[in-house]
């Protein structure tokens, strides 16, 4: 059974950086990509990007290019998402998702519990 | 980027009703379409992938249809636990955009 456990609540000031961790278990870590999705208060889901756990290649949404970095640590089966130069509109719940696939069809079937990040002066 | 537009929102219905939620893509995405259910304070849950494939463990009252640009999630007989927000998502190309969500409310 796949488990995805994220780090805890963060409160940051504008301009700071935050790193959210995502520890996985229950599958071969390098066989599945990891996406990050965020959800602002009362809003919908926003895909931020993904990282290939097999080779570390990343694909970021243009909105976050230059401010986000996604990395993985294979020995600990953990993924990380760093968001820099935080603004108040980065206040959101951040989800780590272990992607699934059936042939060419990618889907998000194993989600972390979410990490609340609040940006406030 | 591919824009995903959902309707209606919100949607009011009663237990036992048959409901349909639609999702329209701004360009052809074949059948690269997923549906998720989200309840307050929880992570989304995958219901349907590849437009019509039911995820393991999801009740058979949920079904998906469509291809190209127009898609539908149908719940054949609403149960109390189905009142939630539903999102579509395209996985045709990155960015893997989501629709804005459809909140299914009790009438």
mmCIF file with all atom_site columns, C-alpha atoms in Angstrom:
data_model
loop_
_atom_site.group_PDB
_atom_site.id
_atom_site.type_symbol
_atom_site.label_atom_id
_atom_site.label_alt_id
_atom_site.label_comp_id
_atom_site.label_asym_id
_atom_site.label_entity_id
_atom_site.label_seq_id
_atom_site.pdbx_PDB_ins_code
_atom_site.Cartn_x
_atom_site.Cartn_y
_atom_site.Cartn_z
_atom_site.occupancy
_atom_site.B_iso_or_equiv
_atom_site.pdbx_formal_charge
_atom_site.auth_seq_id
_atom_site.auth_comp_id
_atom_site.auth_asym_id
_atom_site.auth_atom_id
_atom_site.pdbx_PDB_model_num
ATOM 1   C CA . UNK A 1 1   ? 0.000   0.000  0.000   1.00 0.00 ? 1   UNK A CA 1
ATOM 2   C CA . UNK A 1 2   ? 1.433   3.346  -1.066  1.00 0.00 ? 2   UNK A CA 1
ATOM 3   C CA . UNK A 1 3   ? 1.845   5.917  1.691   1.00 0.00 ? 3   UNK A CA 1
ATOM 4   C CA . UNK A 1 4   ? 2.659   9.581  1.146   1.00 0.00 ? 4   UNK A CA 1
ATOM 5   C CA . UNK A 1 5   ? 3.444   11.676 4.215   1.00 0.00 ? 5   UNK A CA 1
ATOM 6   C CA . UNK A 1 6   ? 4.213   15.370 3.985   1.00 0.00 ? 6   UNK A CA 1
ATOM 7   C CA . UNK A 1 7   ? 5.929   17.727 6.402   1.00 0.00 ? 7   UNK A CA 1
ATOM 8   C CA . UNK A 1 8   ? 3.970   19.999 8.687   1.00 0.00 ? 8   UNK A CA 1
ATOM 9   C CA . UNK A 1 9   ? 2.503   23.468 8.641   1.00 0.00 ? 9   UNK A CA 1
ATOM 10  C CA . UNK A 1 10  ? 4.773   26.373 7.699   1.00 0.00 ? 10  UNK A CA 1
ATOM 11  C CA . UNK A 1 11  ? 4.418   30.092 8.372   1.00 0.00 ? 11  UNK A CA 1
ATOM 12  C CA . UNK A 1 12  ? 6.741   32.332 6.398   1.00 0.00 ? 12  UNK A CA 1
ATOM 13  C CA . UNK A 1 13  ? 7.304   36.015 5.792   1.00 0.00 ? 13  UNK A CA 1
ATOM 14  C CA . UNK A 1 14  ? 7.109   37.553 2.321   1.00 0.00 ? 14  UNK A CA 1
ATOM 15  C CA . UNK A 1 15  ? 10.354  37.085 0.451   1.00 0.00 ? 15  UNK A CA 1
ATOM 16  C CA . UNK A 1 16  ? 11.324  33.952 2.354   1.00 0.00 ? 16  UNK A CA 1
ATOM 17  C CA . UNK A 1 17  ? 11.591  30.408 1.013   1.00 0.00 ? 17  UNK A CA 1
ATOM 18  C CA . UNK A 1 18  ? 9.800   27.246 2.079   1.00 0.00 ? 18  UNK A CA 1
ATOM 19  C CA . UNK A 1 19  ? 10.655  23.601 1.539   1.00 0.00 ? 19  UNK A CA 1
ATOM 20  C CA . UNK A 1 20  ? 7.978   20.937 1.804   1.00 0.00 ? 20  UNK A CA 1
ATOM 21  C CA . UNK A 1 21  ? 9.016   17.313 2.074   1.00 0.00 ? 21  UNK A CA 1
ATOM 22  C CA . UNK A 1 22  ? 7.114   14.253 0.919   1.00 0.00 ? 22  UNK A CA 1
ATOM 23  C CA . UNK A 1 23  ? 8.152   10.844 2.256   1.00 0.00 ? 23  UNK A CA 1
ATOM 24  C CA . UNK A 1 24  ? 6.836   7.881  0.292   1.00 0.00 ? 24  UNK A CA 1
ATOM 25  C CA . UNK A 1 25  ? 6.705   4.159  0.923   1.00 0.00 ? 25  UNK A CA 1
ATOM 26  C CA . UNK A 1 26  ? 5.047   1.027  -0.355  1.00 0.00 ? 26  UNK A CA 1
ATOM 27  C CA . UNK A 1 27  ? 6.396   1.047  -3.910  1.00 0.00 ? 27  UNK A CA 1
ATOM 28  C CA . UNK A 1 28  ? 9.677   1.300  -5.830  1.00 0.00 ? 28  UNK A CA 1
ATOM 29  C CA . UNK A 1 29  ? 10.429  5.009  -5.540  1.00 0.00 ? 29  UNK A CA 1
ATOM 30  C CA . UNK A 1 30  ? 12.164  5.441  -8.895  1.00 0.00 ? 30  UNK A CA 1
ATOM 31  C CA . UNK A 1 31  ? 9.304   3.929  -10.880 1.00 0.00 ? 31  UNK A CA 1
ATOM 32  C CA . UNK A 1 32  ? 6.788   6.747  -10.431 1.00 0.00 ? 32  UNK A CA 1
ATOM 33  C CA . UNK A 1 33  ? 6.967   10.480 -11.053 1.00 0.00 ? 33  UNK A CA 1
ATOM 34  C CA . UNK A 1 34  ? 5.916   12.972 -8.392  1.00 0.00 ? 34  UNK A CA 1
ATOM 35  C CA . UNK A 1 35  ? 3.777   16.023 -9.023  1.00 0.00 ? 35  UNK A CA 1
ATOM 36  C CA . UNK A 1 36  ? 3.079   18.966 -6.772  1.00 0.00 ? 36  UNK A CA 1
ATOM 37  C CA . UNK A 1 37  ? -0.362  20.583 -6.673  1.00 0.00 ? 37  UNK A CA 1
ATOM 38  C CA . UNK A 1 38  ? -1.478  23.529 -4.593  1.00 0.00 ? 38  UNK A CA 1
ATOM 39  C CA . UNK A 1 39  ? -4.851  24.846 -3.480  1.00 0.00 ? 39  UNK A CA 1
ATOM 40  C CA . UNK A 1 40  ? -5.349  28.400 -2.266  1.00 0.00 ? 40  UNK A CA 1
ATOM 41  C CA . UNK A 1 41  ? -8.072  29.001 0.341   1.00 0.00 ? 41  UNK A CA 1
ATOM 42  C CA . UNK A 1 42  ? -11.502 28.384 -1.184  1.00 0.00 ? 42  UNK A CA 1
ATOM 43  C CA . UNK A 1 43  ? -9.985  27.892 -4.627  1.00 0.00 ? 43  UNK A CA 1
ATOM 44  C CA . UNK A 1 44  ? -9.389  25.049 -7.068  1.00 0.00 ? 44  UNK A CA 1
ATOM 45  C CA . UNK A 1 45  ? -6.414  22.831 -7.745  1.00 0.00 ? 45  UNK A CA 1
ATOM 46  C CA . UNK A 1 46  ? -3.304  24.193 -9.442  1.00 0.00 ? 46  UNK A CA 1
ATOM 47  C CA . UNK A 1 47  ? -0.588  21.937 -10.887 1.00 0.00 ? 47  UNK A CA 1
ATOM 48  C CA . UNK A 1 48  ? 2.900   23.266 -10.158 1.00 0.00 ? 48  UNK A CA 1
ATOM 49  C CA . UNK A 1 49  ? 5.086   20.727 -11.884 1.00 0.00 ? 49  UNK A CA 1
ATOM 50  C CA . UNK A 1 50  ? 6.546   17.254 -11.629 1.00 0.00 ? 50  UNK A CA 1
ATOM 51  C CA . UNK A 1 51  ? 9.827   15.491 -11.170 1.00 0.00 ? 51  UNK A CA 1
ATOM 52  C CA . UNK A 1 52  ? 10.882  12.174 -12.593 1.00 0.00 ? 52  UNK A CA 1
ATOM 53  C CA . UNK A 1 53  ? 12.029  10.044 -9.674  1.00 0.00 ? 53  UNK A CA 1
ATOM 54  C CA . UNK A 1 54  ? 14.093  7.897  -12.025 1.00 0.00 ? 54  UNK A CA 1
ATOM 55  C CA . UNK A 1 55  ? 16.340  10.587 -13.513 1.00 0.00 ? 55  UNK A CA 1
ATOM 56  C CA . UNK A 1 56  ? 15.496  13.830 -11.692 1.00 0.00 ? 56  UNK A CA 1
ATOM 57  C CA . UNK A 1 57  ? 14.203  15.604 -14.773 1.00 0.00 ? 57  UNK A CA 1
ATOM 58  C CA . UNK A 1 58  ? 11.696  18.303 -13.945 1.00 0.00 ? 58  UNK A CA 1
ATOM 59  C CA . UNK A 1 59  ? 8.833   20.036 -15.721 1.00 0.00 ? 59  UNK A CA 1
ATOM 60  C CA . UNK A 1 60  ? 7.516   23.170 -14.065 1.00 0.00 ? 60  UNK A CA 1
ATOM 61  C CA . UNK A 1 61  ? 4.426   25.208 -14.845 1.00 0.00 ? 61  UNK A CA 1
ATOM 62  C CA . UNK A 1 62  ? 5.539   28.462 -16.431 1.00 0.00 ? 62  UNK A CA 1
ATOM 63  C CA . UNK A 1 63  ? 3.938   30.425 -13.597 1.00 0.00 ? 63  UNK A CA 1
ATOM 64  C CA . UNK A 1 64  ? 6.494   28.992 -11.161 1.00 0.00 ? 64  UNK A CA 1
ATOM 65  C CA . UNK A 1 65  ? 9.576   28.919 -13.385 1.00 0.00 ? 65  UNK A CA 1
ATOM 66  C CA . UNK A 1 66  ? 12.514  30.521 -11.582 1.00 0.00 ? 66  UNK A CA 1
ATOM 67  C CA . UNK A 1 67  ? 10.888  30.282 -8.133  1.00 0.00 ? 67  UNK A CA 1
ATOM 68  C CA . UNK A 1 68  ? 10.370  26.558 -7.655  1.00 0.00 ? 68  UNK A CA 1
ATOM 69  C CA . UNK A 1 69  ? 12.753  23.647 -7.362  1.00 0.00 ? 69  UNK A CA 1
ATOM 70  C CA . UNK A 1 70  ? 11.675  20.006 -7.090  1.00 0.00 ? 70  UNK A CA 1
ATOM 71  C CA . UNK A 1 71  ? 14.168  17.403 -5.998  1.00 0.00 ? 71  UNK A CA 1
ATOM 72  C CA . UNK A 1 72  ? 14.235  13.824 -4.804  1.00 0.00 ? 72  UNK A CA 1
ATOM 73  C CA . UNK A 1 73  ? 16.364  11.731 -2.447  1.00 0.00 ? 73  UNK A CA 1
ATOM 74  C CA . UNK A 1 74  ? 16.183  8.134  -3.590  1.00 0.00 ? 74  UNK A CA 1
ATOM 75  C CA . UNK A 1 75  ? 17.773  6.446  -0.523  1.00 0.00 ? 75  UNK A CA 1
ATOM 76  C CA . UNK A 1 76  ? 15.016  7.887  1.687   1.00 0.00 ? 76  UNK A CA 1
ATOM 77  C CA . UNK A 1 77  ? 12.237  7.780  -0.951  1.00 0.00 ? 77  UNK A CA 1
ATOM 78  C CA . UNK A 1 78  ? 11.571  11.443 -0.269  1.00 0.00 ? 78  UNK A CA 1
ATOM 79  C CA . UNK A 1 79  ? 10.676  14.293 -2.591  1.00 0.00 ? 79  UNK A CA 1
ATOM 80  C CA . UNK A 1 80  ? 11.095  17.981 -1.868  1.00 0.00 ? 80  UNK A CA 1
ATOM 81  C CA . UNK A 1 81  ? 9.527   21.139 -3.234  1.00 0.00 ? 81  UNK A CA 1
ATOM 82  C CA . UNK A 1 82  ? 11.191  24.485 -2.547  1.00 0.00 ? 82  UNK A CA 1
ATOM 83  C CA . UNK A 1 83  ? 9.329   27.693 -3.352  1.00 0.00 ? 83  UNK A CA 1
ATOM 84  C CA . UNK A 1 84  ? 11.344  30.908 -3.144  1.00 0.00 ? 84  UNK A CA 1
ATOM 85  C CA . UNK A 1 85  ? 10.544  34.581 -2.858  1.00 0.00 ? 85  UNK A CA 1
ATOM 86  C CA . UNK A 1 86  ? 7.191   33.871 -1.239  1.00 0.00 ? 86  UNK A CA 1
ATOM 87  C CA . UNK A 1 87  ? 4.262   36.243 -1.655  1.00 0.00 ? 87  UNK A CA 1
ATOM 88  C CA . UNK A 1 88  ? 0.969   36.433 0.189   1.00 0.00 ? 88  UNK A CA 1
ATOM 89  C CA . UNK A 1 89  ? -0.814  34.783 -2.729  1.00 0.00 ? 89  UNK A CA 1
ATOM 90  C CA . UNK A 1 90  ? 1.381   31.699 -2.239  1.00 0.00 ? 90  UNK A CA 1
ATOM 91  C CA . UNK A 1 91  ? -0.674  30.977 0.880   1.00 0.00 ? 91  UNK A CA 1
ATOM 92  C CA . UNK A 1 92  ? -2.163  27.570 0.102   1.00 0.00 ? 92  UNK A CA 1
ATOM 93  C CA . UNK A 1 93  ? -2.232  23.892 0.908   1.00 0.00 ? 93  UNK A CA 1
ATOM 94  C CA . UNK A 1 94  ? 0.509   22.128 -1.041  1.00 0.00 ? 94  UNK A CA 1
ATOM 95  C CA . UNK A 1 95  ? -0.024  18.494 -2.050  1.00 0.00 ? 95  UNK A CA 1
ATOM 96  C CA . UNK A 1 96  ? 2.543   15.955 -3.107  1.00 0.00 ? 96  UNK A CA 1
ATOM 97  C CA . UNK A 1 97  ? 1.164   13.352 -5.517  1.00 0.00 ? 97  UNK A CA 1
ATOM 98  C CA . UNK A 1 98  ? 2.705   10.069 -6.597  1.00 0.00 ? 98  UNK A CA 1
ATOM 99  C CA . UNK A 1 99  ? 1.596   9.687  -10.179 1.00 0.00 ? 99  UNK A CA 1
ATOM 100 C CA . UNK A 1 100 ? 0.094   6.541  -11.586 1.00 0.00 ? 100 UNK A CA 1
ATOM 101 C CA . UNK A 1 101 ? -0.120  5.483  -15.185 1.00 0.00 ? 101 UNK A CA 1
ATOM 102 C CA . UNK A 1 102 ? -1.917  3.010  -17.358 1.00 0.00 ? 102 UNK A CA 1
ATOM 103 C CA . UNK A 1 103 ? -0.056  2.925  -20.627 1.00 0.00 ? 103 UNK A CA 1
ATOM 104 C CA . UNK A 1 104 ? 0.109   6.543  -21.817 1.00 0.00 ? 104 UNK A CA 1
ATOM 105 C CA . UNK A 1 105 ? -2.552  7.710  -19.362 1.00 0.00 ? 105 UNK A CA 1
ATOM 106 C CA . UNK A 1 106 ? -1.170  9.547  -16.358 1.00 0.00 ? 106 UNK A CA 1
ATOM 107 C CA . UNK A 1 107 ? -3.306  10.164 -13.302 1.00 0.00 ? 107 UNK A CA 1
ATOM 108 C CA . UNK A 1 108 ? -2.924  11.288 -9.712  1.00 0.00 ? 108 UNK A CA 1
ATOM 109 C CA . UNK A 1 109 ? -3.914  8.404  -7.473  1.00 0.00 ? 109 UNK A CA 1
ATOM 110 C CA . UNK A 1 110 ? -1.726  8.644  -4.355  1.00 0.00 ? 110 UNK A CA 1
ATOM 111 C CA . UNK A 1 111 ? -1.866  11.983 -2.586  1.00 0.00 ? 111 UNK A CA 1
ATOM 112 C CA . UNK A 1 112 ? -0.163  13.268 0.502   1.00 0.00 ? 112 UNK A CA 1
ATOM 113 C CA . UNK A 1 113 ? -2.243  14.794 3.270   1.00 0.00 ? 113 UNK A CA 1
ATOM 114 C CA . UNK A 1 114 ? -1.297  18.336 2.272   1.00 0.00 ? 114 UNK A CA 1
ATOM 115 C CA . UNK A 1 115 ? 0.928   20.943 3.892   1.00 0.00 ? 115 UNK A CA 1
ATOM 116 C CA . UNK A 1 116 ? -0.460  24.344 4.851   1.00 0.00 ? 116 UNK A CA 1
ATOM 117 C CA . UNK A 1 117 ? 1.900   27.160 3.926   1.00 0.00 ? 117 UNK A CA 1
ATOM 118 C CA . UNK A 1 118 ? 0.928   30.615 5.152   1.00 0.00 ? 118 UNK A CA 1
ATOM 119 C CA . UNK A 1 119 ? 2.774   33.705 3.967   1.00 0.00 ? 119 UNK A CA 1
ATOM 120 C CA . UNK A 1 120 ? 2.218   36.690 6.193   1.00 0.00 ? 120 UNK A CA 1
ATOM 121 C CA . UNK A 1 121 ? 4.181   39.640 7.484   1.00 0.00 ? 121 UNK A CA 1
ATOM 122 C CA . UNK B 2 1   ? -1.902  25.956 -21.987 1.00 0.00 ? 1   UNK B CA 1
ATOM 123 C CA . UNK B 2 2   ? -5.074  23.872 -22.284 1.00 0.00 ? 2   UNK B CA 1
ATOM 124 C CA . UNK B 2 3   ? -7.987  25.453 -20.412 1.00 0.00 ? 3   UNK B CA 1
ATOM 125 C CA . UNK B 2 4   ? -10.495 23.170 -18.722 1.00 0.00 ? 4   UNK B CA 1
ATOM 126 C CA . UNK B 2 5   ? -13.993 24.548 -18.105 1.00 0.00 ? 5   UNK B CA 1
ATOM 127 C CA . UNK B 2 6   ? -16.487 22.783 -15.843 1.00 0.00 ? 6   UNK B CA 1
ATOM 128 C CA . UNK B 2 7   ? -20.218 23.283 -15.527 1.00 0.00 ? 7   UNK B CA 1
ATOM 129 C CA . UNK B 2 8   ? -22.437 23.707 -13.697 1.00 0.00 ? 8   UNK B CA 1
ATOM 130 C CA . UNK B 2 9   ? -21.200 25.065 -10.426 1.00 0.00 ? 9   UNK B CA 1
ATOM 131 C CA . UNK B 2 10  ? -22.642 24.748 -8.002  1.00 0.00 ? 10  UNK B CA 1
ATOM 132 C CA . UNK B 2 11  ? -24.975 21.853 -8.686  1.00 0.00 ? 11  UNK B CA 1
ATOM 133 C CA . UNK B 2 12  ? -27.878 21.178 -6.326  1.00 0.00 ? 12  UNK B CA 1
ATOM 134 C CA . UNK B 2 13  ? -29.321 17.689 -6.184  1.00 0.00 ? 13  UNK B CA 1
ATOM 135 C CA . UNK B 2 14  ? -31.009 15.200 -3.886  1.00 0.00 ? 14  UNK B CA 1
ATOM 136 C CA . UNK B 2 15  ? -30.105 11.734 -2.685  1.00 0.00 ? 15  UNK B CA 1
ATOM 137 C CA . UNK B 2 16  ? -31.084 9.242  -5.369  1.00 0.00 ? 16  UNK B CA 1
ATOM 138 C CA . UNK B 2 17  ? -30.813 11.724 -8.238  1.00 0.00 ? 17  UNK B CA 1
ATOM 139 C CA . UNK B 2 18  ? -28.842 11.051 -11.399 1.00 0.00 ? 18  UNK B CA 1
ATOM 140 C CA . UNK B 2 19  ? -26.439 13.917 -12.032 1.00 0.00 ? 19  UNK B CA 1
ATOM 141 C CA . UNK B 2 20  ? -24.021 14.873 -14.763 1.00 0.00 ? 20  UNK B CA 1
ATOM 142 C CA . UNK B 2 21  ? -21.049 17.206 -14.541 1.00 0.00 ? 21  UNK B CA 1
ATOM 143 C CA . UNK B 2 22  ? -19.469 18.430 -17.736 1.00 0.00 ? 22  UNK B CA 1
ATOM 144 C CA . UNK B 2 23  ? -15.926 19.425 -18.575 1.00 0.00 ? 23  UNK B CA 1
ATOM 145 C CA . UNK B 2 24  ? -14.781 21.092 -21.767 1.00 0.00 ? 24  UNK B CA 1
ATOM 146 C CA . UNK B 2 25  ? -11.183 21.338 -22.975 1.00 0.00 ? 25  UNK B CA 1
ATOM 147 C CA . UNK B 2 26  ? -9.960  24.297 -25.016 1.00 0.00 ? 26  UNK B CA 1
ATOM 148 C CA . UNK B 2 27  ? -8.411  21.905 -27.537 1.00 0.00 ? 27  UNK B CA 1
ATOM 149 C CA . UNK B 2 28  ? -8.578  18.235 -28.450 1.00 0.00 ? 28  UNK B CA 1
ATOM 150 C CA . UNK B 2 29  ? -7.201  16.062 -25.647 1.00 0.00 ? 29  UNK B CA 1
ATOM 151 C CA . UNK B 2 30  ? -8.416  12.700 -27.018 1.00 0.00 ? 30  UNK B CA 1
ATOM 152 C CA . UNK B 2 31  ? -9.373  10.752 -23.868 1.00 0.00 ? 31  UNK B CA 1
ATOM 153 C CA . UNK B 2 32  ? -6.606  12.064 -21.584 1.00 0.00 ? 32  UNK B CA 1
ATOM 154 C CA . UNK B 2 33  ? -9.066  13.169 -18.945 1.00 0.00 ? 33  UNK B CA 1
ATOM 155 C CA . UNK B 2 34  ? -9.252  12.384 -15.233 1.00 0.00 ? 34  UNK B CA 1
ATOM 156 C CA . UNK B 2 35  ? -11.936 13.062 -12.642 1.00 0.00 ? 35  UNK B CA 1
ATOM 157 C CA . UNK B 2 36  ? -11.384 13.644 -8.924  1.00 0.00 ? 36  UNK B CA 1
ATOM 158 C CA . UNK B 2 37  ? -13.602 14.049 -5.887  1.00 0.00 ? 37  UNK B CA 1
ATOM 159 C CA . UNK B 2 38  ? -12.555 16.300 -3.027  1.00 0.00 ? 38  UNK B CA 1
ATOM 160 C CA . UNK B 2 39  ? -14.178 16.698 0.382   1.00 0.00 ? 39  UNK B CA 1
ATOM 161 C CA . UNK B 2 40  ? -13.420 19.633 2.686   1.00 0.00 ? 40  UNK B CA 1
ATOM 162 C CA . UNK B 2 41  ? -10.041 19.418 4.364   1.00 0.00 ? 41  UNK B CA 1
ATOM 163 C CA . UNK B 2 42  ? -9.056  16.300 2.424   1.00 0.00 ? 42  UNK B CA 1
ATOM 164 C CA . UNK B 2 43  ? -6.851  15.488 -0.525  1.00 0.00 ? 43  UNK B CA 1
ATOM 165 C CA . UNK B 2 44  ? -8.592  14.795 -3.829  1.00 0.00 ? 44  UNK B CA 1
ATOM 166 C CA . UNK B 2 45  ? -9.477  11.210 -4.678  1.00 0.00 ? 45  UNK B CA 1
ATOM 167 C CA . UNK B 2 46  ? -9.141  9.762  -8.170  1.00 0.00 ? 46  UNK B CA 1
ATOM 168 C CA . UNK B 2 47  ? -12.447 8.486  -9.583  1.00 0.00 ? 47  UNK B CA 1
ATOM 169 C CA . UNK B 2 48  ? -11.975 8.071  -13.322 1.00 0.00 ? 48  UNK B CA 1
ATOM 170 C CA . UNK B 2 49  ? -8.931  8.082  -15.610 1.00 0.00 ? 49  UNK B CA 1
ATOM 171 C CA . UNK B 2 50  ? -8.610  7.950  -19.387 1.00 0.00 ? 50  UNK B CA 1
ATOM 172 C CA . UNK B 2 51  ? -12.071 9.532  -19.574 1.00 0.00 ? 51  UNK B CA 1
ATOM 173 C CA . UNK B 2 52  ? -14.013 6.357  -18.775 1.00 0.00 ? 52  UNK B CA 1
ATOM 174 C CA . UNK B 2 53  ? -11.865 3.929  -16.751 1.00 0.00 ? 53  UNK B CA 1
ATOM 175 C CA . UNK B 2 54  ? -13.104 3.473  -13.199 1.00 0.00 ? 54  UNK B CA 1
ATOM 176 C CA . UNK B 2 55  ? -10.353 3.577  -10.585 1.00 0.00 ? 55  UNK B CA 1
ATOM 177 C CA . UNK B 2 56  ? -10.147 0.466  -8.432  1.00 0.00 ? 56  UNK B CA 1
ATOM 178 C CA . UNK B 2 57  ? -12.394 0.681  -5.388  1.00 0.00 ? 57  UNK B CA 1
ATOM 179 C CA . UNK B 2 58  ? -14.616 3.455  -6.753  1.00 0.00 ? 58  UNK B CA 1
ATOM 180 C CA . UNK B 2 59  ? -18.347 2.605  -6.712  1.00 0.00 ? 59  UNK B CA 1
ATOM 181 C CA . UNK B 2 60  ? -19.883 1.684  -10.035 1.00 0.00 ? 60  UNK B CA 1
ATOM 182 C CA . UNK B 2 61  ? -22.459 4.485  -9.763  1.00 0.00 ? 61  UNK B CA 1
ATOM 183 C CA . UNK B 2 62  ? -19.667 6.746  -11.027 1.00 0.00 ? 62  UNK B CA 1
ATOM 184 C CA . UNK B 2 63  ? -19.003 6.712  -14.759 1.00 0.00 ? 63  UNK B CA 1
ATOM 185 C CA . UNK B 2 64  ? -17.187 8.883  -17.261 1.00 0.00 ? 64  UNK B CA 1
ATOM 186 C CA . UNK B 2 65  ? -17.645 9.482  -20.956 1.00 0.00 ? 65  UNK B CA 1
ATOM 187 C CA . UNK B 2 66  ? -16.476 11.690 -23.779 1.00 0.00 ? 66  UNK B CA 1
ATOM 188 C CA . UNK B 2 67  ? -13.478 12.316 -25.995 1.00 0.00 ? 67  UNK B CA 1
ATOM 189 C CA . UNK B 2 68  ? -11.907 15.180 -27.866 1.00 0.00 ? 68  UNK B CA 1
ATOM 190 C CA . UNK B 2 69  ? -13.072 18.314 -26.064 1.00 0.00 ? 69  UNK B CA 1
ATOM 191 C CA . UNK B 2 70  ? -16.279 17.357 -24.237 1.00 0.00 ? 70  UNK B CA 1
ATOM 192 C CA . UNK B 2 71  ? -16.495 15.064 -21.234 1.00 0.00 ? 71  UNK B CA 1
ATOM 193 C CA . UNK B 2 72  ? -19.070 14.049 -18.649 1.00 0.00 ? 72  UNK B CA 1
ATOM 194 C CA . UNK B 2 73  ? -18.931 12.569 -15.166 1.00 0.00 ? 73  UNK B CA 1
ATOM 195 C CA . UNK B 2 74  ? -22.206 10.862 -14.271 1.00 0.00 ? 74  UNK B CA 1
ATOM 196 C CA . UNK B 2 75  ? -23.348 9.687  -10.855 1.00 0.00 ? 75  UNK B CA 1
ATOM 197 C CA . UNK B 2 76  ? -26.247 7.316  -11.401 1.00 0.00 ? 76  UNK B CA 1
ATOM 198 C CA . UNK B 2 77  ? -27.873 7.527  -7.967  1.00 0.00 ? 77  UNK B CA 1
ATOM 199 C CA . UNK B 2 78  ? -26.515 10.081 -5.538  1.00 0.00 ? 78  UNK B CA 1
ATOM 200 C CA . UNK B 2 79  ? -25.546 8.871  -2.093  1.00 0.00 ? 79  UNK B CA 1
ATOM 201 C CA . UNK B 2 80  ? -25.065 11.136 0.937   1.00 0.00 ? 80  UNK B CA 1
ATOM 202 C CA . UNK B 2 81  ? -21.299 10.675 0.791   1.00 0.00 ? 81  UNK B CA 1
ATOM 203 C CA . UNK B 2 82  ? -21.166 11.965 -2.817  1.00 0.00 ? 82  UNK B CA 1
ATOM 204 C CA . UNK B 2 83  ? -21.755 15.589 -1.862  1.00 0.00 ? 83  UNK B CA 1
ATOM 205 C CA . UNK B 2 84  ? -18.339 17.068 -2.541  1.00 0.00 ? 84  UNK B CA 1
ATOM 206 C CA . UNK B 2 85  ? -16.421 19.073 -5.135  1.00 0.00 ? 85  UNK B CA 1
ATOM 207 C CA . UNK B 2 86  ? -15.461 17.412 -8.398  1.00 0.00 ? 86  UNK B CA 1
ATOM 208 C CA . UNK B 2 87  ? -12.541 18.347 -10.628 1.00 0.00 ? 87  UNK B CA 1
ATOM 209 C CA . UNK B 2 88  ? -11.556 17.313 -14.116 1.00 0.00 ? 88  UNK B CA 1
ATOM 210 C CA . UNK B 2 89  ? -7.916  17.306 -15.235 1.00 0.00 ? 89  UNK B CA 1
ATOM 211 C CA . UNK B 2 90  ? -6.267  16.832 -18.596 1.00 0.00 ? 90  UNK B CA 1
ATOM 212 C CA . UNK B 2 91  ? -3.133  14.697 -18.810 1.00 0.00 ? 91  UNK B CA 1
ATOM 213 C CA . UNK B 2 92  ? -2.611  15.173 -22.556 1.00 0.00 ? 92  UNK B CA 1
ATOM 214 C CA . UNK B 2 93  ? 0.214   17.663 -22.188 1.00 0.00 ? 93  UNK B CA 1
ATOM 215 C CA . UNK B 2 94  ? 1.918   19.678 -19.483 1.00 0.00 ? 94  UNK B CA 1
ATOM 216 C CA . UNK B 2 95  ? 0.894   21.764 -17.658 1.00 0.00 ? 95  UNK B CA 1
ATOM 217 C CA . UNK B 2 96  ? -1.607  19.184 -16.418 1.00 0.00 ? 96  UNK B CA 1
ATOM 218 C CA . UNK B 2 97  ? -4.417  21.650 -15.930 1.00 0.00 ? 97  UNK B CA 1
ATOM 219 C CA . UNK B 2 98  ? -7.483  21.194 -13.764 1.00 0.00 ? 98  UNK B CA 1
ATOM 220 C CA . UNK B 2 99  ? -10.972 22.507 -14.260 1.00 0.00 ? 99  UNK B CA 1
ATOM 221 C CA . UNK B 2 100 ? -12.294 25.043 -11.797 1.00 0.00 ? 100 UNK B CA 1
ATOM 222 C CA . UNK B 2 101 ? -14.370 22.490 -9.922  1.00 0.00 ? 101 UNK B CA 1
ATOM 223 C CA . UNK B 2 102 ? -18.065 21.675 -9.531  1.00 0.00 ? 102 UNK B CA 1
ATOM 224 C CA . UNK B 2 103 ? -19.478 21.784 -6.028  1.00 0.00 ? 103 UNK B CA 1
ATOM 225 C CA . UNK B 2 104 ? -22.268 19.251 -5.638  1.00 0.00 ? 104 UNK B CA 1
ATOM 226 C CA . UNK B 2 105 ? -24.647 20.459 -2.944  1.00 0.00 ? 105 UNK B CA 1
ATOM 227 C CA . UNK B 2 106 ? -27.644 18.942 -1.208  1.00 0.00 ? 106 UNK B CA 1
ATOM 228 C CA . UNK B 2 107 ? -30.928 20.391 -2.494  1.00 0.00 ? 107 UNK B CA 1
#
